[in-house]
Amino acid sequence: MMRLLALLAVLICVAPAQAQKLPAGADPQSTIVIDTNKGRVVVKLRDDLAPNHAERIKQLARDKYYDNVPFHRVIDGFMAQTGDGQNKNGTGGSKYPNLAAEFSNVPFKRGIVGMARANDPNSANSQFFIMYADGAFLNGKYTVVGEVVSGMDVVDKIKKGEPVVDPDRMTRVQVGADVK
């Protein structure tokens, strides 16, 4: 028994730092950690549903594109939108090309992360939104790219508005495997 406890202590001490900063069971390679001025939000990316969109979010996080980007459109009872690291107001995208739609049968409900786009279904680029409530009218029309697994209480505190005056911000966005 003492040997087992000693082994457990060693394993705990050498566990990777990111494992301690992510919810239990989170895959560090398929998780993004969004630090905001209100707290931390952890999103499980759905590589299985939208591999290109999930990869884009990870790429932009690693580029630090999302750091200090505002939640520019936040509608109470609907969603909080962010991800415009270019113009900071919802009119911009990244230096990368737009993505083809990756629609699925997963319903838009509280905590779902979807990719924002223009009228063209194949125009998603960098912006995404987090649902406050069910939004069945989005089902099959927008790409589900992830789901909040920790921090919806933080999302609930984000300042509302369209546009938001003096908006809350994503201060730092990282892929779970890169969390420092």
Tab-separated table of C-alpha atoms in Angstrom:
chain	number	residue	atom	x	y	z
A	1	MET	CA	0.000	0.000	0.000
A	2	MET	CA	2.817	2.436	0.864
A	3	ARG	CA	4.493	1.675	-2.470
A	4	LEU	CA	1.260	2.417	-4.303
A	5	LEU	CA	0.868	5.728	-2.485
A	6	ALA	CA	4.492	6.663	-3.232
A	7	LEU	CA	4.006	5.803	-6.916
A	8	LEU	CA	0.823	7.857	-7.018
A	9	ALA	CA	2.644	10.820	-5.462
A	10	VAL	CA	5.372	10.609	-8.119
A	11	LEU	CA	2.818	10.417	-10.927
A	12	ILE	CA	0.956	13.424	-9.593
A	13	CYS	CA	4.170	15.448	-9.323
A	14	VAL	CA	5.248	14.750	-12.902
A	15	ALA	CA	1.825	15.131	-14.507
A	16	PRO	CA	1.899	17.636	-17.362
A	17	ALA	CA	0.920	21.130	-16.302
A	18	GLN	CA	-1.807	21.409	-18.926
A	19	ALA	CA	-3.565	18.333	-17.573
A	20	GLN	CA	-4.038	20.166	-14.282
A	21	LYS	CA	-5.515	23.222	-16.062
A	22	LEU	CA	-8.123	21.363	-18.133
A	23	PRO	CA	-11.319	19.644	-17.012
A	24	ALA	CA	-11.051	15.902	-16.434
A	25	GLY	CA	-11.182	13.945	-19.671
A	26	ALA	CA	-10.409	16.932	-21.909
A	27	ASP	CA	-8.145	16.130	-24.866
A	28	PRO	CA	-5.457	18.850	-24.798
A	29	GLN	CA	-5.110	18.664	-28.598
A	30	SER	CA	-8.834	19.279	-29.149
A	31	THR	CA	-9.491	21.877	-26.468
A	32	ILE	CA	-9.162	25.635	-26.471
A	33	VAL	CA	-8.769	27.672	-23.326
A	34	ILE	CA	-10.223	31.171	-23.551
A	35	ASP	CA	-9.090	33.522	-20.821
A	36	THR	CA	-11.344	36.581	-20.634
A	37	ASN	CA	-11.461	39.601	-18.393
A	38	LYS	CA	-14.392	37.802	-16.666
A	39	GLY	CA	-12.665	34.417	-16.180
A	40	ARG	CA	-11.802	31.231	-18.061
A	41	VAL	CA	-13.878	29.340	-20.616
A	42	VAL	CA	-12.819	25.898	-21.851
A	43	VAL	CA	-14.150	24.619	-25.176
A	44	LYS	CA	-14.006	21.067	-26.465
A	45	LEU	CA	-13.513	21.338	-30.215
A	46	ARG	CA	-15.527	18.937	-32.344
A	47	ASP	CA	-12.869	17.723	-34.781
A	48	ASP	CA	-15.202	14.833	-35.559
A	49	LEU	CA	-17.916	17.186	-36.877
A	50	ALA	CA	-15.938	20.090	-38.293
A	51	PRO	CA	-12.263	19.180	-38.693
A	52	ASN	CA	-11.383	22.186	-40.870
A	53	HIS	CA	-13.116	24.693	-38.602
A	54	ALA	CA	-11.567	23.163	-35.461
A	55	GLU	CA	-8.142	23.268	-37.080
A	56	ARG	CA	-8.633	26.927	-38.045
A	57	ILE	CA	-9.493	27.913	-34.475
A	58	LYS	CA	-6.393	26.087	-33.195
A	59	GLN	CA	-4.257	27.731	-35.892
A	60	LEU	CA	-5.528	31.213	-35.018
A	61	ALA	CA	-5.067	30.565	-31.300
A	62	ARG	CA	-1.458	29.541	-31.935
A	63	ASP	CA	-1.010	32.661	-34.106
A	64	LYS	CA	-2.252	34.700	-31.098
A	65	TYR	CA	-4.864	36.169	-33.449
A	66	TYR	CA	-7.584	35.923	-30.791
A	67	ASP	CA	-5.622	37.585	-27.986
A	68	ASN	CA	-7.286	40.805	-26.752
A	69	VAL	CA	-10.225	40.434	-29.168
A	70	PRO	CA	-13.607	41.774	-27.991
A	71	PHE	CA	-16.969	40.076	-27.760
A	72	HIS	CA	-18.395	42.529	-30.284
A	73	ARG	CA	-21.961	41.194	-30.572
A	74	VAL	CA	-23.618	39.758	-27.474
A	75	ILE	CA	-27.363	39.192	-27.511
A	76	ASP	CA	-28.991	38.250	-24.203
A	77	GLY	CA	-30.775	34.893	-24.476
A	78	PHE	CA	-29.100	34.122	-27.818
A	79	MET	CA	-25.296	34.206	-28.156
A	80	ALA	CA	-21.938	35.935	-27.569
A	81	GLN	CA	-19.879	36.490	-30.733
A	82	THR	CA	-16.148	37.157	-30.988
A	83	GLY	CA	-13.143	36.277	-33.120
A	84	ASP	CA	-12.630	39.355	-35.302
A	85	GLY	CA	-8.942	39.906	-34.640
A	86	GLN	CA	-8.660	42.067	-37.755
A	87	ASN	CA	-11.172	44.908	-37.265
A	88	LYS	CA	-12.419	44.008	-33.761
A	89	ASN	CA	-16.018	44.851	-34.718
A	90	GLY	CA	-17.377	41.823	-36.576
A	91	THR	CA	-16.472	42.941	-40.084
A	92	GLY	CA	-13.101	41.220	-40.393
A	93	GLY	CA	-11.558	37.823	-40.920
A	94	SER	CA	-8.079	36.338	-40.785
A	95	LYS	CA	-5.363	36.170	-43.427
A	96	TYR	CA	-6.495	32.621	-44.207
A	97	PRO	CA	-9.154	31.751	-46.811
A	98	ASN	CA	-12.789	31.214	-45.877
A	99	LEU	CA	-13.900	27.699	-44.990
A	100	ALA	CA	-16.441	25.460	-46.685
A	101	ALA	CA	-19.432	24.682	-44.485
A	102	GLU	CA	-19.235	21.574	-42.292
A	103	PHE	CA	-22.864	21.328	-41.192
A	104	SER	CA	-24.006	18.512	-38.920
A	105	ASN	CA	-27.086	17.230	-37.116
A	106	VAL	CA	-25.829	18.466	-33.725
A	107	PRO	CA	-28.397	20.977	-32.442
A	108	PHE	CA	-27.550	24.490	-31.369
A	109	LYS	CA	-28.233	24.582	-27.637
A	110	ARG	CA	-26.769	26.326	-24.602
A	111	GLY	CA	-22.976	26.045	-24.605
A	112	ILE	CA	-22.600	25.090	-28.268
A	113	VAL	CA	-19.901	26.981	-30.164
A	114	GLY	CA	-20.736	27.777	-33.762
A	115	MET	CA	-18.807	29.468	-36.550
A	116	ALA	CA	-20.092	32.860	-37.599
A	117	ARG	CA	-20.419	33.576	-41.304
A	118	ALA	CA	-21.948	35.950	-43.839
A	119	ASN	CA	-24.920	34.971	-46.032
A	120	ASP	CA	-22.721	32.579	-48.006
A	121	PRO	CA	-22.652	29.237	-46.126
A	122	ASN	CA	-18.991	28.877	-47.156
A	123	SER	CA	-17.820	32.189	-45.664
A	124	ALA	CA	-16.793	31.210	-42.111
A	125	ASN	CA	-13.268	32.364	-41.316
A	126	SER	CA	-12.260	33.340	-37.773
A	127	GLN	CA	-15.352	34.468	-35.885
A	128	PHE	CA	-17.344	32.195	-33.614
A	129	PHE	CA	-20.189	32.423	-31.148
A	130	ILE	CA	-21.238	30.723	-27.919
A	131	MET	CA	-24.917	29.974	-27.449
A	132	TYR	CA	-26.738	31.216	-24.337
A	133	ALA	CA	-29.866	29.211	-25.138
A	134	ASP	CA	-31.331	26.801	-27.654
A	135	GLY	CA	-31.310	28.104	-31.225
A	136	ALA	CA	-32.988	25.435	-33.347
A	137	PHE	CA	-33.352	27.930	-36.214
A	138	LEU	CA	-29.538	27.643	-36.692
A	139	ASN	CA	-29.586	23.834	-36.947
A	140	GLY	CA	-28.145	22.609	-40.240
A	141	LYS	CA	-27.373	26.186	-41.340
A	142	TYR	CA	-24.249	26.943	-39.301
A	143	THR	CA	-21.214	24.849	-38.414
A	144	VAL	CA	-21.014	23.453	-34.876
A	145	VAL	CA	-17.316	23.599	-34.011
A	146	GLY	CA	-17.331	22.924	-30.269
A	147	GLU	CA	-18.999	22.977	-26.889
A	148	VAL	CA	-18.203	24.784	-23.651
A	149	VAL	CA	-17.145	22.190	-21.059
A	150	SER	CA	-16.226	24.676	-18.345
A	151	GLY	CA	-16.978	28.348	-17.812
A	152	MET	CA	-20.544	28.949	-19.012
A	153	ASP	CA	-20.931	31.015	-15.842
A	154	VAL	CA	-18.188	33.250	-17.269
A	155	VAL	CA	-19.961	33.495	-20.643
A	156	ASP	CA	-23.148	34.515	-18.810
A	157	LYS	CA	-21.276	37.513	-17.318
A	158	ILE	CA	-20.112	38.927	-20.681
A	159	LYS	CA	-21.434	42.441	-21.275
A	160	LYS	CA	-24.409	42.458	-23.663
A	161	GLY	CA	-25.003	44.717	-26.664
A	162	GLU	CA	-25.140	44.900	-30.438
A	163	PRO	CA	-22.663	46.462	-30.746
A	164	VAL	CA	-21.284	46.223	-27.216
A	165	VAL	CA	-20.104	49.482	-25.653
A	166	ASP	CA	-16.744	48.957	-23.907
A	167	PRO	CA	-16.871	45.200	-24.614
A	168	ASP	CA	-15.413	42.353	-22.598
A	169	ARG	CA	-12.488	40.618	-24.268
A	170	MET	CA	-10.749	37.331	-24.825
A	171	THR	CA	-7.432	38.267	-23.237
A	172	ARG	CA	-5.648	35.069	-24.272
A	173	VAL	CA	-6.711	32.020	-26.282
A	174	GLN	CA	-4.614	28.848	-26.287
A	175	VAL	CA	-4.866	25.271	-27.461
A	176	GLY	CA	-5.095	23.077	-24.371
A	177	ALA	CA	-1.804	21.360	-25.190
A	178	ASP	CA	-0.062	24.749	-25.185
A	179	VAL	CA	-1.482	26.146	-21.923
A	180	LYS	CA	1.195	27.727	-19.778
